[in-house]
Short mmCIF file of N, CA and C in Angstrom, two decimals:
data_model
loop_
_atom_site.label_atom_id
_atom_site.label_comp_id
_atom_site.label_asym_id
_atom_site.label_seq_id
_atom_site.Cartn_x
_atom_site.Cartn_y
_atom_site.Cartn_z
N MET A 1 0.52 -1.18 -0.03
CA MET A 1 0.08 -0.15 0.11
C MET A 1 0.75 1.09 -0.09
N ASN A 2 0.76 2.34 -0.59
CA ASN A 2 1.57 3.42 -1.06
C ASN A 2 0.82 4.82 0.33
N ALA A 3 2.23 5.57 0.63
CA ALA A 3 1.43 6.57 1.10
C ALA A 3 0.58 7.02 0.79
N GLU A 4 0.34 7.29 -0.39
CA GLU A 4 -0.91 8.53 -0.76
C GLU A 4 -1.74 7.38 -0.52
N LEU A 5 -2.30 5.78 -0.44
CA LEU A 5 -3.91 5.51 -0.87
C LEU A 5 -3.69 5.17 1.39
N THR A 6 -2.25 5.53 2.13
CA THR A 6 -2.17 4.95 3.16
C THR A 6 -3.02 6.58 4.23
N LYS A 7 -2.64 7.68 3.67
CA LYS A 7 -3.54 9.13 4.22
C LYS A 7 -4.17 8.99 3.37
N GLN A 8 -5.35 8.88 2.44
CA GLN A 8 -6.31 9.47 2.43
C GLN A 8 -7.02 8.25 2.97
N PHE A 9 -7.53 7.01 3.70
CA PHE A 9 -7.57 6.18 4.48
C PHE A 9 -7.83 6.55 5.86
N THR A 10 -6.37 6.97 6.60
CA THR A 10 -6.67 7.79 7.65
C THR A 10 -7.40 8.88 7.34
N GLN A 11 -7.15 9.82 6.23
CA GLN A 11 -8.49 11.07 6.42
C GLN A 11 -9.95 11.04 5.62
N ASN A 12 -9.86 9.65 5.48
CA ASN A 12 -11.51 8.92 5.36
C ASN A 12 -11.80 9.19 7.33
N TYR A 13 -11.26 8.06 7.83
CA TYR A 13 -11.54 7.61 8.85
C TYR A 13 -11.15 9.07 9.99
N ILE A 14 -10.56 10.15 9.70
CA ILE A 14 -10.92 10.90 10.88
C ILE A 14 -11.92 12.06 10.47
N GLU A 15 -12.42 11.63 9.05
CA GLU A 15 -13.68 12.29 8.33
C GLU A 15 -14.16 11.72 9.23
N LEU A 16 -14.75 10.31 8.39
CA LEU A 16 -15.97 9.88 9.27
C LEU A 16 -16.59 10.08 10.30
N PHE A 17 -14.93 9.78 11.75
CA PHE A 17 -15.19 9.61 13.45
C PHE A 17 -15.39 11.03 13.58
N ASN A 18 -15.30 12.19 12.98
CA ASN A 18 -15.28 13.62 13.66
C ASN A 18 -17.19 13.77 12.82
N LYS A 19 -18.26 13.05 12.10
CA LYS A 19 -19.24 13.22 11.46
C LYS A 19 -20.37 12.19 12.46
N THR A 20 -19.26 11.54 13.19
CA THR A 20 -20.60 9.72 13.77
C THR A 20 -20.37 11.08 15.49
N GLU A 21 -21.80 10.06 15.01
CA GLU A 21 -22.24 10.28 16.38
C GLU A 21 -21.57 10.42 17.88
N PRO A 22 -21.27 11.23 18.62
CA PRO A 22 -20.07 10.77 19.84
C PRO A 22 -20.72 9.38 20.88
N GLU A 23 -22.24 8.90 20.72
CA GLU A 23 -22.01 8.01 21.66
C GLU A 23 -21.98 6.26 20.36
N LEU A 24 -21.61 6.55 18.86
CA LEU A 24 -21.18 5.47 18.17
C LEU A 24 -19.13 5.70 17.80
N GLN A 25 -19.24 6.74 18.11
CA GLN A 25 -17.57 6.63 17.80
C GLN A 25 -16.44 5.47 18.45
N ALA A 26 -16.85 5.06 19.47
CA ALA A 26 -16.07 3.96 20.00
C ALA A 26 -16.18 2.79 19.91
N GLN A 27 -17.86 2.59 19.22
CA GLN A 27 -17.83 1.42 18.18
C GLN A 27 -17.29 1.60 16.95
N LEU A 28 -17.53 2.74 16.49
CA LEU A 28 -16.40 3.24 14.92
C LEU A 28 -15.38 3.36 15.25
N GLU A 29 -13.83 3.40 16.03
CA GLU A 29 -12.57 3.13 16.39
C GLU A 29 -12.21 1.98 16.85
N GLN A 30 -12.99 0.80 17.80
CA GLN A 30 -13.05 -0.25 16.94
C GLN A 30 -12.91 -0.53 16.27
N ASP A 31 -13.96 -1.04 15.54
CA ASP A 31 -14.02 -0.89 13.92
C ASP A 31 -12.85 -0.88 12.93
N HIS A 32 -12.66 0.90 13.38
CA HIS A 32 -11.27 0.83 12.94
C HIS A 32 -9.95 -0.02 12.96
N LEU A 33 -9.46 -0.11 13.74
CA LEU A 33 -8.88 -0.85 15.17
C LEU A 33 -8.54 -2.21 14.10
N ALA A 34 -10.47 -3.06 13.84
CA ALA A 34 -10.46 -4.61 13.43
C ALA A 34 -9.77 -4.52 11.93
N THR A 35 -9.74 -3.26 11.85
CA THR A 35 -9.87 -2.79 9.97
C THR A 35 -7.68 -3.36 9.91
N LEU A 36 -7.43 -2.16 10.44
CA LEU A 36 -5.99 -1.79 10.85
C LEU A 36 -5.07 -2.92 10.37
N GLU A 37 -6.25 -3.63 11.72
CA GLU A 37 -5.38 -5.17 11.96
C GLU A 37 -5.52 -5.85 10.14
N LYS A 38 -6.43 -5.99 9.90
CA LYS A 38 -6.40 -6.89 7.92
C LYS A 38 -6.25 -5.82 7.97
N VAL A 39 -6.18 -5.30 7.43
CA VAL A 39 -4.90 -4.75 6.47
C VAL A 39 -3.50 -4.89 6.71
N LYS A 40 -3.24 -4.49 7.83
CA LYS A 40 -1.21 -5.70 8.42
C LYS A 40 -1.27 -6.32 7.91
N ALA A 41 -2.88 -7.34 8.45
CA ALA A 41 -2.06 -9.03 7.79
C ALA A 41 -2.15 -9.14 6.94
N THR A 42 -2.19 -8.51 5.75
CA THR A 42 -1.69 -8.80 4.67
C THR A 42 -0.11 -7.98 3.50
N MET A 43 0.23 -7.89 4.86
CA MET A 43 1.43 -6.32 4.14
C MET A 43 2.93 -7.35 5.26
N SER A 44 4.29 -6.78 4.45
CA SER A 44 5.36 -6.92 4.93
C SER A 44 4.75 -6.54 6.58
N SER A 45 5.77 -7.02 7.91
CA SER A 45 6.07 -6.36 8.89
C SER A 45 7.05 -4.71 8.16
N LYS A 46 7.41 -4.73 7.08
CA LYS A 46 8.41 -3.37 6.97
C LYS A 46 7.39 -2.68 6.19
N GLU A 47 6.29 -3.04 5.81
CA GLU A 47 5.19 -2.25 4.89
C GLU A 47 4.51 -2.07 6.06
N ALA A 48 4.01 -2.97 6.48
CA ALA A 48 2.97 -2.85 8.21
C ALA A 48 3.44 -1.80 8.52
N SER A 49 4.35 -1.15 8.69
CA SER A 49 5.53 -0.42 10.29
C SER A 49 5.49 1.02 9.30
N GLU A 50 5.52 0.48 8.66
CA GLU A 50 5.24 1.83 7.55
C GLU A 50 4.29 2.15 7.83
N PHE A 51 2.99 1.39 6.98
CA PHE A 51 1.66 2.05 7.15
C PHE A 51 1.66 3.12 8.64
N MET A 52 1.89 2.55 9.87
CA MET A 52 1.04 2.79 10.90
C MET A 52 1.73 3.93 10.99
N ALA A 53 3.37 3.87 11.06
CA ALA A 53 3.09 4.86 10.97
C ALA A 53 2.74 6.33 9.94
N ILE A 54 2.78 5.91 9.13
CA ILE A 54 1.93 7.44 8.31
C ILE A 54 0.29 7.09 8.71
N HIS A 55 0.04 6.14 9.50
CA HIS A 55 -1.76 6.34 9.14
C HIS A 55 -1.04 7.03 11.30
N ASP A 56 -0.65 6.89 11.90
CA ASP A 56 -0.65 7.27 12.97
C ASP A 56 -0.04 8.99 13.84
N GLU A 57 0.80 9.48 12.28
CA GLU A 57 1.15 10.98 11.93
C GLU A 57 0.11 11.52 11.79
N ILE A 58 -0.84 11.40 11.02
CA ILE A 58 -1.99 10.98 10.22
C ILE A 58 -2.77 12.17 11.54
N VAL A 59 -2.72 11.13 12.25
CA VAL A 59 -4.06 10.86 13.50
C VAL A 59 -3.20 11.30 14.80
N ASN A 60 -2.30 11.61 14.75
CA ASN A 60 -1.56 12.72 15.66
C ASN A 60 -1.46 14.17 15.70
N ASP A 61 -1.17 14.12 14.13
CA ASP A 61 -1.34 15.50 13.73
C ASP A 61 -3.16 15.73 14.82
N HIS A 62 -4.21 15.83 13.85
CA HIS A 62 -5.09 15.42 14.13
C HIS A 62 -5.83 16.08 15.12
N ILE A 63 -4.89 14.97 15.70
CA ILE A 63 -5.43 14.99 17.56
C ILE A 63 -4.44 16.39 18.26
N ALA A 64 -3.37 17.09 17.57
CA ALA A 64 -2.42 17.90 18.00
C ALA A 64 -2.82 19.53 17.57
N ARG A 65 -4.26 19.40 16.71
CA ARG A 65 -5.13 20.42 15.50
C ARG A 65 -6.59 20.32 16.52
N LEU A 66 -7.33 19.09 17.26
CA LEU A 66 -8.11 19.69 18.17
C LEU A 66 -8.53 19.79 19.03
N ASN A 67 -6.48 19.09 19.41
CA ASN A 67 -6.36 19.93 21.35
C ASN A 67 -6.16 21.43 21.05
N ALA A 68 -5.35 21.85 20.22
CA ALA A 68 -4.72 23.19 19.62
C ALA A 68 -6.44 23.86 20.14
N GLN A 69 -7.62 23.86 19.09
CA GLN A 69 -8.91 24.36 19.02
C GLN A 69 -9.97 23.97 20.25
N ALA A 70 -9.58 23.22 21.29
CA ALA A 70 -9.77 23.18 22.74
C ALA A 70 -9.04 23.98 23.35
N ASP A 71 -7.70 23.87 23.27
CA ASP A 71 -7.58 25.09 24.00
C ASP A 71 -7.32 26.36 23.68
N MET A 72 -7.71 27.09 22.47
CA MET A 72 -8.50 28.19 22.22
C MET A 72 -9.42 28.63 22.68
N TYR A 73 -10.31 27.70 22.28
CA TYR A 73 -11.94 27.52 22.74
C TYR A 73 -11.71 27.99 24.49
N ASN A 74 -11.13 27.24 25.24
CA ASN A 74 -10.72 27.48 26.52
C ASN A 74 -10.69 28.78 27.33
N ALA A 75 -9.48 29.29 26.54
CA ALA A 75 -8.85 31.15 26.28
C ALA A 75 -10.23 31.74 26.43
N LYS A 76 -11.15 30.94 24.79
CA LYS A 76 -12.39 32.05 24.55
C LYS A 76 -13.07 32.04 25.43
N ALA A 77 -13.73 31.31 26.33
CA ALA A 77 -14.87 31.04 27.32
C ALA A 77 -13.90 31.51 28.42
N LYS A 78 -12.16 31.53 29.35
CA LYS A 78 -12.32 31.92 30.14
C LYS A 78 -12.15 33.53 30.09
N ALA A 79 -11.81 34.21 29.19
CA ALA A 79 -11.90 35.84 28.86
C ALA A 79 -13.59 36.18 28.43
N ILE A 80 -14.32 34.90 28.24
CA ILE A 80 -15.81 36.08 28.41
C ILE A 80 -16.53 35.40 29.89
N GLU A 81 -15.74 34.83 30.34
CA GLU A 81 -15.93 34.23 31.90
C GLU A 81 -15.78 36.04 33.14
N ALA A 82 -13.91 35.92 32.33
CA ALA A 82 -13.39 37.13 32.65
C ALA A 82 -14.29 38.84 32.38
N ASP A 83 -15.08 38.91 30.91
CA ASP A 83 -15.64 39.81 30.82
C ASP A 83 -16.68 39.97 31.42
N THR A 84 -17.55 39.09 31.61
CA THR A 84 -18.85 38.97 32.43
C THR A 84 -18.55 39.14 33.87
N LEU A 85 -17.45 38.55 33.98
CA LEU A 85 -17.45 38.99 35.72
C LEU A 85 -16.91 40.46 36.12
N ARG A 86 -16.13 40.97 35.40
CA ARG A 86 -15.87 42.91 35.18
C ARG A 86 -17.41 43.00 34.88
N ILE A 87 -18.46 43.02 34.08
CA ILE A 87 -19.25 43.59 33.56
C ILE A 87 -20.19 43.70 34.77
N GLU A 88 -20.67 42.62 34.97
CA GLU A 88 -21.37 42.67 37.20
C GLU A 88 -20.54 43.29 37.80
N ASN A 89 -19.22 43.00 38.31
CA ASN A 89 -18.61 44.10 39.50
C ASN A 89 -19.31 45.55 38.64
N GLU A 90 -19.02 46.44 37.86
CA GLU A 90 -19.11 47.05 37.08
C GLU A 90 -20.64 47.42 36.87
N THR A 91 -21.27 46.79 37.44
CA THR A 91 -23.16 46.56 37.17
C THR A 91 -23.42 47.04 38.69
N GLU A 92 -22.55 46.38 39.73
CA GLU A 92 -23.23 46.29 40.94
C GLU A 92 -22.03 47.65 41.83
N GLU A 93 -21.76 47.36 40.41
CA GLU A 93 -20.81 49.41 41.03
C GLU A 93 -21.65 50.35 40.58
N LYS A 94 -21.86 50.61 39.96
CA LYS A 94 -22.70 51.75 39.59
C LYS A 94 -23.86 51.28 40.69
N GLU A 95 -24.61 50.58 40.37
CA GLU A 95 -26.31 50.72 41.40
C GLU A 95 -25.93 50.69 42.85
N ARG A 96 -24.44 50.49 43.33
CA ARG A 96 -24.71 50.76 44.98
C ARG A 96 -24.38 52.73 44.17
N GLU A 97 -23.83 53.12 44.16
CA GLU A 97 -23.48 54.03 43.55
C GLU A 97 -24.61 55.32 42.61
N TYR A 98 -25.82 54.30 42.34
CA TYR A 98 -27.07 55.13 42.14
C TYR A 98 -27.88 55.53 43.21
N LEU A 99 -27.55 54.73 44.25
CA LEU A 99 -28.30 54.34 45.14
C LEU A 99 -27.18 55.12 46.79
N ARG A 100 -26.75 55.38 46.15
CA ARG A 100 -25.56 56.45 47.42
C ARG A 100 -26.23 58.13 46.93
N ILE A 101 -26.77 58.27 45.52
CA ILE A 101 -26.92 59.25 45.22
C ILE A 101 -28.46 59.92 45.49
N PHE A 102 -29.29 58.36 45.83
CA PHE A 102 -30.64 58.55 45.84
C PHE A 102 -30.24 58.75 47.27
N PHE A 103 -29.79 57.92 48.62
CA PHE A 103 -30.31 58.25 49.74
C PHE A 103 -29.06 59.12 49.56
N SER A 104 -28.38 60.47 49.25
CA SER A 104 -28.11 61.90 49.32
C SER A 104 -29.35 63.00 49.38
N ILE A 105 -29.97 62.97 47.62
CA ILE A 105 -30.68 63.94 47.90
C ILE A 105 -32.05 63.64 48.77
N ALA A 106 -32.50 62.31 48.93
CA ALA A 106 -33.75 61.92 50.10
C ALA A 106 -32.76 62.60 51.08
N ILE A 107 -31.52 62.60 51.60
CA ILE A 107 -31.70 63.72 52.58
C ILE A 107 -30.98 64.63 52.94
N VAL A 108 -31.28 65.73 51.67
CA VAL A 108 -30.91 66.00 51.50
C VAL A 108 -32.68 67.11 51.45
N PHE A 109 -34.20 66.99 51.02
CA PHE A 109 -34.96 66.68 51.07
C PHE A 109 -35.76 66.53 52.13
N ALA A 110 -35.17 65.34 53.02
CA ALA A 110 -35.47 65.68 54.41
C ALA A 110 -35.12 66.42 55.59
N PHE A 111 -34.28 67.22 55.31
CA PHE A 111 -33.50 68.26 55.86
C PHE A 111 -33.94 69.38 56.04
N ILE A 112 -34.26 69.85 53.82
CA ILE A 112 -35.25 70.65 53.48
C ILE A 112 -36.33 70.84 54.42
N PHE A 113 -37.14 70.02 54.02
CA PHE A 113 -38.70 69.72 55.41
C PHE A 113 -38.89 69.55 56.28
N SER A 114 -37.30 69.48 56.98
CA SER A 114 -37.69 69.04 58.64
C SER A 114 -36.78 70.37 59.06
N VAL A 115 -36.29 71.40 58.43
CA VAL A 115 -36.27 72.50 58.03
C VAL A 115 -36.90 73.77 58.11
N ILE A 116 -37.61 73.37 56.95
CA ILE A 116 -39.08 75.16 56.75
C ILE A 116 -40.10 74.18 57.63
N TYR A 117 -40.41 72.75 58.04
CA TYR A 117 -41.57 72.26 58.96
C TYR A 117 -41.17 72.89 60.42
N PHE A 118 -40.40 72.73 60.53
CA PHE A 118 -39.82 73.36 61.76
C PHE A 118 -39.91 74.50 62.39
N ASN A 119 -40.11 75.62 60.58
CA ASN A 119 -39.25 77.13 61.06
C ASN A 119 -41.22 77.84 61.37
N LYS A 120 -41.94 76.96 60.87
CA LYS A 120 -43.43 77.20 60.68
C LYS A 120 -43.60 77.67 61.95
#
């Protein structure tokens, strides 16, 4: 089996795996491993080693890309969480400021009305 066919075989598996429902992926992986063993059985040990090296390289590259994407999404999620927390804190601070202003105005009005009332 040549390298190009091996690459195509592996990429087709990855594409199928990505399109498969999560609960069926374990079965697909087992089927794929069984197919690998059948394919390797038709080859010499040198060919099988080359086949698996190419296969594993492609799969590991794909896994590395997925991990990089996961890291990127985790970083984005943490940034969103930090922004949300910052906005919540700013909102709470504004609410406290509005309450201080309201009570300050209420105290001033109470003082003015009490001065007017007691001066009558």
